[in-house]
Coordinates of C-alpha atoms in Angstrom, one line a residue:
Chain A
M1 CA 171.6 69.1 -90.6
S2 CA 168.2 69.5 -92.1
C3 CA 164.3 69.5 -91.5
M4 CA 164.5 66.2 -93.6
S5 CA 167.2 64.6 -91.8
L6 CA 165.9 65.4 -88.7
A7 CA 162.8 63.8 -89.2
R8 CA 164.8 60.2 -90.7
M9 CA 166.9 60.3 -87.4
L10 CA 163.5 60.4 -85.6
G11 CA 161.6 58.1 -87.4
V12 CA 164.7 55.5 -87.1
V13 CA 164.2 56.1 -82.9
V14 CA 160.7 55.7 -83.1
A15 CA 161.2 51.6 -85.8
A16 CA 163.8 50.8 -83.1
F17 CA 161.5 51.6 -80.5
A18 CA 158.7 49.9 -81.2
L19 CA 160.6 47.4 -82.6
V20 CA 162.1 47.1 -78.7
A21 CA 158.4 47.8 -77.9
C22 CA 157.1 45.4 -80.2
G23 CA 153.5 47.2 -79.8
G24 CA 153.8 48.9 -76.3
D25 CA 151.4 49.7 -74.5
T26 CA 148.5 46.8 -76.0
G27 CA 151.7 44.1 -74.8
P28 CA 150.2 43.5 -71.6
A29 CA 146.8 44.0 -72.3
A30 CA 147.1 41.5 -75.2
A31 CA 148.6 38.6 -73.5
P32 CA 146.4 37.7 -71.7
A33 CA 143.5 38.2 -73.9
T34 CA 145.0 35.4 -75.9
S35 CA 146.0 33.2 -72.9
A36 CA 142.5 32.8 -72.0
V37 CA 141.1 32.3 -75.9
A38 CA 143.6 29.5 -75.5
Q39 CA 143.0 27.9 -72.0
T40 CA 139.2 27.4 -73.1
P41 CA 138.4 24.8 -75.2
I42 CA 135.8 25.3 -77.8
A43 CA 133.3 22.3 -77.3
T44 CA 132.8 22.5 -73.8
P45 CA 129.7 24.4 -72.4
T46 CA 131.2 27.6 -70.2
P47 CA 129.9 27.3 -66.8
P48 CA 127.8 30.2 -65.0
K49 CA 130.6 32.9 -64.5
P50 CA 131.2 33.4 -60.7
A51 CA 130.4 37.1 -59.0
R52 CA 133.9 37.2 -58.8
P53 CA 135.8 35.4 -61.2
D54 CA 139.8 36.3 -59.8
M55 CA 140.6 34.8 -56.9
I56 CA 144.3 33.9 -55.5
L57 CA 145.2 30.4 -54.3
A58 CA 148.4 30.2 -51.8
T59 CA 150.1 26.8 -51.8
T60 CA 153.7 25.1 -51.3
T61 CA 156.3 24.5 -53.3
S62 CA 155.6 21.0 -53.0
T63 CA 152.5 21.0 -54.9
Q64 CA 153.5 22.9 -57.9
D65 CA 157.1 21.1 -57.9
S66 CA 155.9 18.1 -58.5
G67 CA 153.7 19.2 -60.7
L68 CA 149.9 18.5 -58.7
L69 CA 148.7 21.5 -59.2
D70 CA 149.3 21.5 -63.0
V71 CA 146.6 18.9 -63.2
L72 CA 144.0 20.6 -60.6
V73 CA 143.7 24.1 -61.5
P74 CA 143.2 23.5 -64.9
A75 CA 140.0 21.0 -64.4
F76 CA 139.5 22.8 -60.8
Q77 CA 138.6 26.2 -63.4
K78 CA 137.1 24.4 -66.4
A79 CA 134.2 23.0 -64.1
T80 CA 134.0 26.2 -62.0
G81 CA 135.2 29.4 -64.5
Y82 CA 137.3 30.4 -61.6
Q83 CA 140.7 32.3 -63.3
V84 CA 143.3 31.0 -59.8
K85 CA 146.9 32.3 -59.0
V86 CA 149.4 30.5 -58.4
I87 CA 151.4 31.7 -55.9
A88 CA 154.1 29.2 -54.9
V89 CA 155.9 30.0 -51.8
G90 CA 156.4 27.5 -48.4
S91 CA 153.9 27.3 -46.1
G92 CA 154.5 30.2 -43.3
A93 CA 154.5 32.7 -46.2
A94 CA 151.1 31.6 -47.4
M95 CA 149.7 31.8 -44.3
Q96 CA 152.2 35.2 -43.8
M97 CA 149.7 36.4 -47.2
G98 CA 146.8 34.7 -45.9
E99 CA 146.8 36.7 -42.3
R100 CA 147.2 40.5 -44.6
G101 CA 144.2 38.8 -46.9
D102 CA 146.4 38.9 -50.1
A103 CA 144.9 35.1 -50.7
D104 CA 141.8 33.7 -50.8
V105 CA 142.4 30.3 -49.6
L106 CA 145.9 27.9 -49.0
L107 CA 147.0 24.6 -49.6
V108 CA 149.3 24.9 -46.9
H109 CA 151.1 21.3 -45.0
S110 CA 152.5 22.6 -42.1
P111 CA 149.5 21.5 -39.1
A112 CA 150.9 23.7 -35.7
A113 CA 151.0 26.4 -37.8
E114 CA 147.5 26.2 -39.7
E115 CA 146.2 25.5 -35.5
K116 CA 147.3 28.5 -34.5
F117 CA 146.4 30.1 -37.8
V118 CA 142.6 29.5 -38.0
A119 CA 142.7 29.5 -34.2
D120 CA 143.7 33.4 -34.3
G121 CA 141.0 33.8 -36.1
F122 CA 142.4 34.0 -40.0
G123 CA 141.2 30.5 -41.6
I124 CA 138.0 29.0 -41.4
E125 CA 136.6 25.2 -42.9
R126 CA 140.2 23.4 -42.6
T127 CA 140.1 20.2 -44.4
L128 CA 141.9 17.7 -44.2
V129 CA 143.2 17.0 -48.3
M130 CA 145.8 14.6 -48.6
H131 CA 148.7 13.2 -47.4
N132 CA 152.3 11.8 -48.7
D133 CA 155.5 11.2 -46.1
F134 CA 158.6 12.9 -45.5
V135 CA 162.3 11.2 -46.0
V136 CA 165.6 11.1 -44.4
I137 CA 168.0 10.9 -48.0
G138 CA 171.2 11.1 -48.3
P139 CA 174.9 10.7 -49.9
T140 CA 176.1 6.8 -51.1
A141 CA 178.5 6.5 -48.7
D142 CA 176.3 7.1 -46.0
P143 CA 179.1 8.8 -43.7
A144 CA 176.4 9.3 -40.6
G145 CA 176.1 5.5 -41.0
L146 CA 172.1 6.6 -41.5
K147 CA 171.3 2.9 -43.0
G148 CA 169.6 0.7 -41.0
S149 CA 168.4 3.1 -38.7
K150 CA 164.7 2.6 -37.1
T151 CA 163.4 6.1 -36.0
V152 CA 163.7 9.8 -37.7
A153 CA 165.2 10.5 -33.8
E154 CA 168.1 8.3 -33.9
V155 CA 168.8 8.9 -37.6
M156 CA 168.8 12.8 -36.6
K157 CA 171.4 12.1 -33.6
K158 CA 173.8 10.4 -35.8
I159 CA 173.8 13.3 -38.4
A160 CA 174.5 15.8 -35.2
D161 CA 177.1 13.4 -33.4
K162 CA 178.6 12.6 -37.4
K163 CA 178.2 16.2 -38.0
A164 CA 177.4 15.6 -41.4
T165 CA 176.7 18.3 -43.6
F166 CA 172.8 18.8 -43.6
I167 CA 170.8 20.9 -46.3
S168 CA 168.3 22.5 -44.7
R169 CA 165.7 24.9 -46.3
G170 CA 165.9 27.3 -43.4
D171 CA 163.1 29.2 -45.1
N172 CA 160.2 28.5 -42.6
S173 CA 158.0 26.5 -44.8
G174 CA 156.4 23.4 -43.8
T175 CA 159.3 21.5 -44.3
D176 CA 161.6 23.3 -42.6
V177 CA 159.2 23.8 -39.7
L178 CA 159.1 20.0 -39.7
E179 CA 163.1 19.1 -39.7
K180 CA 163.3 21.7 -36.8
N181 CA 161.2 19.3 -35.0
L182 CA 162.6 16.0 -35.8
W183 CA 166.1 17.5 -34.2
K184 CA 163.8 18.4 -31.6
S185 CA 162.3 15.0 -31.1
A186 CA 165.8 13.9 -31.3
S187 CA 166.4 16.0 -27.9
V188 CA 169.2 17.7 -30.1
A189 CA 169.3 21.4 -30.4
T190 CA 168.7 23.1 -33.9
P191 CA 172.1 23.4 -35.1
K192 CA 171.4 26.6 -37.3
G193 CA 174.8 28.4 -37.8
Q194 CA 176.8 25.1 -37.6
S195 CA 179.4 24.8 -40.2
W196 CA 178.1 21.2 -41.2
Y197 CA 174.1 22.9 -41.6
L198 CA 173.7 24.5 -44.4
E199 CA 170.3 26.1 -44.9
T200 CA 169.5 26.9 -48.7
G201 CA 166.8 29.7 -48.0
Q202 CA 165.3 28.6 -51.3
G203 CA 162.4 25.8 -51.9
M204 CA 163.0 22.0 -52.0
G205 CA 163.5 21.4 -55.7
A206 CA 166.5 23.7 -55.4
T207 CA 167.1 22.2 -52.2
L208 CA 167.9 18.8 -53.6
T209 CA 169.8 19.8 -56.5
V210 CA 172.0 21.9 -53.4
A211 CA 172.3 18.4 -51.4
R212 CA 172.9 16.2 -54.8
E213 CA 176.1 18.4 -54.9
K214 CA 177.8 19.2 -51.6
Q215 CA 176.8 15.4 -50.7
G216 CA 175.2 16.2 -48.2
Y217 CA 171.9 14.7 -45.9
T218 CA 168.2 15.8 -46.3
V219 CA 164.6 15.9 -45.4
T220 CA 162.5 16.2 -48.1
D221 CA 159.0 15.6 -49.3
R222 CA 158.4 12.3 -50.8
A223 CA 156.6 14.0 -53.7
T224 CA 158.9 16.5 -55.0
L225 CA 161.9 13.4 -54.8
L226 CA 160.1 11.5 -57.4
A227 CA 159.3 14.1 -59.5
F228 CA 163.2 14.9 -58.8
T229 CA 165.0 11.0 -59.4
G230 CA 167.2 11.0 -61.6
K231 CA 168.5 14.0 -60.9
A232 CA 168.8 13.8 -57.2
D233 CA 171.2 10.9 -57.3
L234 CA 170.9 10.7 -53.2
P235 CA 169.3 7.4 -51.9
I236 CA 166.4 7.1 -49.3
L237 CA 168.3 6.0 -46.3
L238 CA 165.3 6.5 -43.8
E239 CA 162.0 6.1 -44.5
G240 CA 157.9 4.9 -43.0
D241 CA 158.8 5.9 -39.4
P242 CA 154.9 7.8 -38.5
A243 CA 157.0 11.0 -37.0
L244 CA 157.1 12.2 -40.9
L245 CA 154.2 11.8 -42.1
N246 CA 152.8 14.7 -44.5
V247 CA 149.6 16.2 -44.2
Y248 CA 147.9 18.8 -46.8
H249 CA 144.9 20.9 -45.4
V250 CA 143.0 23.7 -47.2
I251 CA 142.2 26.6 -45.5
V252 CA 139.1 29.3 -46.8
L253 CA 140.4 33.0 -46.0
N254 CA 138.4 34.6 -42.5
P255 CA 136.1 37.4 -44.2
A256 CA 134.9 38.1 -41.2
K257 CA 138.8 39.1 -40.2
L258 CA 139.4 39.6 -43.6
T259 CA 137.4 41.5 -45.4
K260 CA 138.9 41.8 -49.3
T261 CA 139.0 38.5 -49.2
N262 CA 137.3 35.9 -52.1
T263 CA 135.6 33.5 -50.2
E264 CA 133.3 32.4 -52.9
G265 CA 136.1 31.5 -54.8
G266 CA 138.1 30.0 -52.0
R267 CA 135.0 27.2 -50.6
A268 CA 134.3 26.5 -54.3
F269 CA 138.5 25.5 -54.4
K270 CA 138.1 23.5 -51.1
D271 CA 135.0 21.5 -52.2
F272 CA 136.3 21.2 -55.3
L273 CA 140.0 19.6 -54.0
V274 CA 137.5 17.3 -51.8
N275 CA 135.2 16.0 -54.2
A276 CA 135.0 12.3 -55.0
E277 CA 136.9 13.2 -58.8
T278 CA 139.7 15.2 -57.5
Q279 CA 140.5 12.9 -55.1
K280 CA 140.1 9.1 -57.7
M281 CA 143.3 12.7 -59.9
I282 CA 145.1 13.1 -56.6
G283 CA 145.7 9.7 -55.4
D284 CA 146.1 8.7 -59.8
F285 CA 148.7 12.0 -59.6
G286 CA 152.4 10.5 -60.8
K287 CA 151.4 6.5 -61.3
E288 CA 151.4 6.6 -65.3
K289 CA 154.7 8.9 -64.9
Y290 CA 156.4 7.9 -62.1
G291 CA 155.0 4.4 -61.0
Q292 CA 153.5 5.2 -58.0
A293 CA 151.7 7.9 -56.7
L294 CA 153.4 10.9 -55.3
F295 CA 150.2 11.8 -53.4
F296 CA 147.5 9.5 -50.9
A297 CA 143.9 11.4 -51.0
D298 CA 142.3 11.8 -47.5
A299 CA 139.1 14.0 -48.1
G300 CA 136.5 12.7 -44.9
K301 CA 138.7 9.8 -43.8
P302 CA 140.6 10.2 -40.4
N303 CA 143.5 13.0 -40.0
P304 CA 146.7 10.7 -40.5
L305 CA 148.5 12.3 -37.3
G306 CA 145.7 11.4 -35.4
R307 CA 144.1 14.6 -34.3
Chain B
M1 CA 178.2 18.5 -70.6
D2 CA 174.9 15.6 -72.0
L3 CA 173.0 17.8 -70.1
L4 CA 174.7 21.3 -72.4
L5 CA 173.9 19.5 -75.4
E6 CA 170.3 18.2 -73.6
A7 CA 169.6 21.6 -73.6
L8 CA 170.6 22.3 -77.0
R9 CA 168.3 19.9 -78.6
E10 CA 165.6 20.6 -76.4
A11 CA 165.2 23.9 -78.0
V12 CA 164.7 23.4 -81.0
R13 CA 162.1 20.7 -80.5
L14 CA 160.8 23.5 -77.8
L15 CA 161.3 25.9 -80.7
R16 CA 159.6 23.4 -83.7
T17 CA 156.7 22.0 -81.3
G18 CA 156.3 25.2 -79.6
D19 CA 155.4 22.6 -76.6
G20 CA 155.3 23.8 -72.8
D21 CA 153.7 26.8 -74.1
V22 CA 156.8 28.5 -75.3
Y23 CA 155.6 30.4 -78.3
S24 CA 153.6 32.5 -76.2
I25 CA 156.1 33.1 -73.0
T26 CA 157.9 34.4 -75.4
L27 CA 155.6 36.4 -76.8
R28 CA 154.7 37.5 -73.9
T29 CA 158.2 38.5 -72.4
A30 CA 158.7 40.5 -75.4
L31 CA 156.2 42.2 -74.6
I32 CA 156.3 42.8 -71.4
T33 CA 160.0 43.8 -71.3
G34 CA 159.1 46.3 -74.6
A35 CA 156.5 48.0 -72.6
S36 CA 158.6 48.5 -70.2
T37 CA 161.7 49.3 -72.5
L38 CA 159.5 52.4 -73.8
V39 CA 157.9 53.7 -70.2
A40 CA 161.4 54.4 -69.2
A41 CA 162.7 55.3 -72.5
L42 CA 159.6 58.1 -72.0
V43 CA 160.6 58.7 -68.2
G44 CA 164.9 57.9 -68.8
L45 CA 165.9 60.2 -71.7
P46 CA 163.8 63.5 -71.2
V47 CA 164.9 63.4 -66.9
G48 CA 168.8 61.9 -68.0
L49 CA 168.0 65.0 -71.6
G50 CA 167.0 67.3 -68.7
I51 CA 170.2 66.3 -66.0
A52 CA 172.7 67.2 -68.6
L53 CA 171.7 70.4 -69.8
G54 CA 169.8 71.6 -67.0
R55 CA 170.6 74.5 -64.3
F56 CA 168.1 73.6 -61.8
P57 CA 168.9 72.8 -57.8
G58 CA 168.9 69.0 -57.5
Q59 CA 170.5 68.3 -60.2
R60 CA 173.4 66.2 -58.4
V61 CA 171.8 64.9 -56.4
L62 CA 169.1 63.2 -59.3
L63 CA 171.6 62.0 -61.3
A64 CA 173.9 60.5 -58.2
I65 CA 170.0 58.5 -57.5
A66 CA 170.2 58.0 -61.1
N67 CA 173.3 56.0 -61.0
A68 CA 172.8 54.4 -57.4
G69 CA 169.2 53.2 -58.9
T70 CA 172.1 51.0 -61.7
G71 CA 172.4 49.8 -59.3
M72 CA 169.0 48.9 -57.9
P73 CA 168.5 44.4 -57.0
P74 CA 165.4 43.6 -59.0
V75 CA 163.9 41.7 -56.7
V76 CA 164.0 44.6 -53.8
A77 CA 162.0 46.9 -56.6
G78 CA 160.0 43.6 -56.9
L79 CA 159.0 43.5 -53.3
F80 CA 158.6 47.8 -53.0
V81 CA 156.1 47.2 -56.1
A82 CA 154.6 44.8 -54.9
I83 CA 154.1 46.1 -51.1
L84 CA 152.7 49.0 -53.1
L85 CA 150.2 46.6 -55.0
W86 CA 149.0 43.5 -52.9
R87 CA 145.5 43.3 -52.0
S88 CA 146.7 45.0 -47.9
G89 CA 148.5 47.4 -49.7
P90 CA 148.0 50.8 -50.2
L91 CA 147.0 50.5 -54.1
G92 CA 145.6 46.9 -53.2
A93 CA 142.0 47.7 -54.6
L94 CA 143.7 48.7 -58.8
G95 CA 143.8 44.5 -59.0
L96 CA 147.3 44.9 -60.1
I97 CA 149.1 42.1 -58.7
Y98 CA 150.3 39.2 -60.5
T99 CA 149.2 40.6 -63.8
P100 CA 151.4 41.4 -66.5
W101 CA 151.4 45.2 -66.0
A102 CA 152.5 44.9 -62.3
M103 CA 155.5 43.1 -63.7
V104 CA 155.4 46.7 -66.2
I105 CA 155.2 48.6 -63.3
A106 CA 158.3 47.4 -61.8
Q107 CA 160.5 46.7 -65.1
A108 CA 160.2 50.2 -65.7
L109 CA 161.3 51.1 -61.9
I110 CA 164.0 49.3 -63.0
A111 CA 165.0 50.0 -66.2
T112 CA 164.6 54.2 -66.0
P113 CA 167.4 54.5 -63.5
L114 CA 169.4 52.8 -66.5
V115 CA 168.2 55.1 -68.8
V116 CA 168.3 58.2 -66.8
S117 CA 172.4 57.3 -65.7
F118 CA 173.2 56.4 -69.6
A119 CA 171.4 58.6 -71.4
A120 CA 173.1 61.8 -69.1
A121 CA 176.6 60.5 -69.5
G122 CA 176.3 60.2 -73.3
V123 CA 175.3 64.3 -73.4
M124 CA 177.7 65.5 -70.7
A125 CA 180.6 63.1 -72.2
L126 CA 179.5 65.8 -76.2
P127 CA 182.4 68.3 -76.4
P128 CA 181.8 71.6 -74.8
S129 CA 183.0 73.3 -78.2
L130 CA 179.4 72.2 -79.4
H131 CA 176.9 74.0 -77.1
L132 CA 179.0 77.2 -77.8
Q133 CA 178.3 75.9 -81.4
V134 CA 174.0 75.8 -81.1
R135 CA 173.4 78.8 -78.9
A136 CA 175.9 80.9 -81.8
M137 CA 173.6 79.9 -84.2
G138 CA 170.9 81.4 -82.2
A139 CA 168.9 78.1 -81.2
G140 CA 165.6 78.8 -78.8
A141 CA 165.6 76.5 -75.5
A142 CA 163.9 73.9 -76.7
S143 CA 165.3 73.6 -80.1
Y144 CA 168.9 73.7 -77.9
V145 CA 168.0 70.6 -76.6
W146 CA 166.6 68.8 -79.8
L147 CA 169.9 69.6 -81.2
I148 CA 171.7 68.3 -78.5
A149 CA 170.2 65.2 -78.5
R150 CA 170.6 65.0 -81.9
E151 CA 174.3 64.6 -81.7
A152 CA 173.8 62.1 -78.4
R153 CA 171.5 60.3 -80.3
L154 CA 173.9 57.0 -80.8
A155 CA 174.5 57.9 -76.6
L156 CA 170.8 57.4 -76.4
L157 CA 170.5 54.5 -78.2
V158 CA 172.7 52.5 -76.1
A159 CA 170.7 53.9 -72.6
V160 CA 167.6 52.3 -73.9
M161 CA 169.1 48.9 -74.8
A162 CA 170.7 49.3 -71.6
G163 CA 167.1 49.7 -70.0
F164 CA 165.9 46.9 -72.4
G165 CA 169.0 44.5 -70.9
G166 CA 168.2 45.2 -67.0
V167 CA 164.8 44.2 -67.9
V168 CA 165.0 41.0 -70.2
S169 CA 166.9 39.0 -67.9
E170 CA 165.7 39.9 -64.3
V171 CA 163.9 37.4 -62.6
G172 CA 163.7 38.8 -59.4
A173 CA 160.8 41.4 -59.9
A174 CA 158.9 39.3 -62.9
M175 CA 158.4 36.8 -59.9
M176 CA 157.4 38.6 -56.7
V177 CA 155.7 40.8 -58.5
G178 CA 154.1 38.0 -61.8
G179 CA 153.8 35.3 -59.3
N180 CA 154.8 33.0 -62.6
L181 CA 151.2 32.7 -63.2
S182 CA 150.8 29.7 -66.4
G183 CA 149.3 31.9 -69.5
E184 CA 149.6 35.3 -67.6
T185 CA 152.5 36.0 -66.5
R186 CA 154.9 33.3 -66.9
V187 CA 157.9 34.9 -68.9
L188 CA 161.6 32.8 -70.2
T189 CA 163.1 33.7 -67.2
T190 CA 160.3 32.3 -64.7
A191 CA 159.3 29.7 -66.6
A192 CA 163.0 28.7 -66.4
V193 CA 163.9 29.4 -62.4
L194 CA 160.5 27.3 -62.2
E195 CA 162.1 24.3 -63.9
V196 CA 165.5 24.3 -62.0
N197 CA 162.9 23.9 -59.0
R198 CA 161.4 20.9 -60.9
G199 CA 165.0 19.4 -61.5
N200 CA 164.1 19.7 -66.1
F201 CA 167.6 21.8 -66.2
G202 CA 168.2 21.1 -69.2
T203 CA 164.6 22.9 -69.9
A204 CA 165.8 25.3 -68.6
L205 CA 168.8 26.5 -69.7
A206 CA 166.5 25.8 -73.3
L207 CA 164.7 28.2 -71.8
G208 CA 167.4 30.6 -71.5
L209 CA 168.7 30.1 -75.0
I210 CA 165.1 30.9 -76.6
L211 CA 165.7 34.5 -74.2
L212 CA 169.7 34.7 -75.4
M213 CA 167.7 35.2 -79.3
L214 CA 165.6 36.9 -78.8
V215 CA 168.4 39.1 -77.0
V216 CA 169.7 39.0 -80.0
L217 CA 167.7 39.7 -82.7
V218 CA 166.6 42.8 -80.6
S219 CA 169.9 44.0 -80.6
A220 CA 171.2 43.2 -83.8
A221 CA 167.7 45.6 -84.5
L222 CA 169.5 48.2 -83.1
T223 CA 172.5 47.9 -83.6
T224 CA 171.4 47.9 -87.2
A225 CA 169.5 51.3 -86.6
Q226 CA 172.5 52.5 -84.3
A227 CA 174.7 51.9 -87.3
R228 CA 172.9 53.5 -90.1
V229 CA 172.0 56.8 -87.9
R230 CA 176.0 57.5 -87.9
R231 CA 176.5 56.8 -91.2
R232 CA 174.2 59.7 -91.9

């Protein structure tokens, strides 16, 4: 138990810490620094630095899971010098973040909730960005006999009548709200609590996996389904009903009500989304990989929902 | 089965090409979990020793809290830290939410009870006669604690490893306070969740395999240290 051996023991412990910590305290600071370097190509002239470069985009899972934001956000950052933190949650949770001022701009697809959000004074400059559509998918065996149905109301009624397994998002997202409305429009009480009605509480991608494994029906946006093609394994059984339109809006948060938000950044992102070049990127997204567009660019056009 | 083979091939491909920022994500994972483990060790080891050796009111309550804390769901720890750090929260002005620092705070919160609990248990498991021997040597308070800690060094190392294991594999808190931001707070576990959500199960598994390699590497290093300590 000499001093020497104590010192050596201490050395071992410190070495172990060093191994574990890999430089310890300097770590987290170093990580963003290196990535910032990696993200700035040498040849590009740096745009003028915004007064407040950090901004938060709260959005739906479909824009992230489909890969669209992987294209749009880097382009926006390069063009403007903003650093965007993308938080992909459901549209409901995104608007909650907005109401608390924990985000600067929203890209969401839950029209009725959005209108209320703006009417309540949380959002301004709500602007149409793009749309695609929802589809009803289900097992190839189609136990509820949906194939050949004409309207989504008919389809929902058949599922409820047959008590066929249905997988719901159950997370108050845009898709979830739409699905609840579909039951309503088919004059079926929301089947919450029924044994054939399962709520995942997860994003669209995770829900598609559950639907495949449980061989259930579900309602999904087309972008996530296409990005999942070959893995979802469930055929489209109904599409094209106007009630299945999926419309995305961008909303800037109201600085008069939410004083801490980065309005300049939010507005810059809104302007970026609706400019002609970005709209072309949105319209072309997915064509190469999936053979068809995942979103239809709508900026400046009449709202496909007619309101 | 095909998927497992695909995952293995994908892991090799990712490591070979460095696609999808896999190296920066792995390095970031090591740095963030390393820093949280360090914080948890610096706080947890003294507290664990204090609980095991001290005589003070509330000692048992503290131990019970630490023991219960080992079962704390990471997502709850994450939510707690997020509520504090959100712009609308009391510490919002610090601008820490969705940064690696927020992840270190949340993960240190998860790892500290593990370190405290394991360290206290390890020290309390020492034979009572040892305490008498050390006292008989006429050690002062500081050298008493030091000698006991030295005797319990293996247990203390295990305590640190437990803390590391608790945070390197968790995803709930990392997602909640880090936000899984590409190039900033995306770590191996949150990247794997994202790939699962995108239906890229092979890539997700591959990321899991890389995480496993990282864990094996670190625990191999610690086990070597452990063996060296024991031989003395």
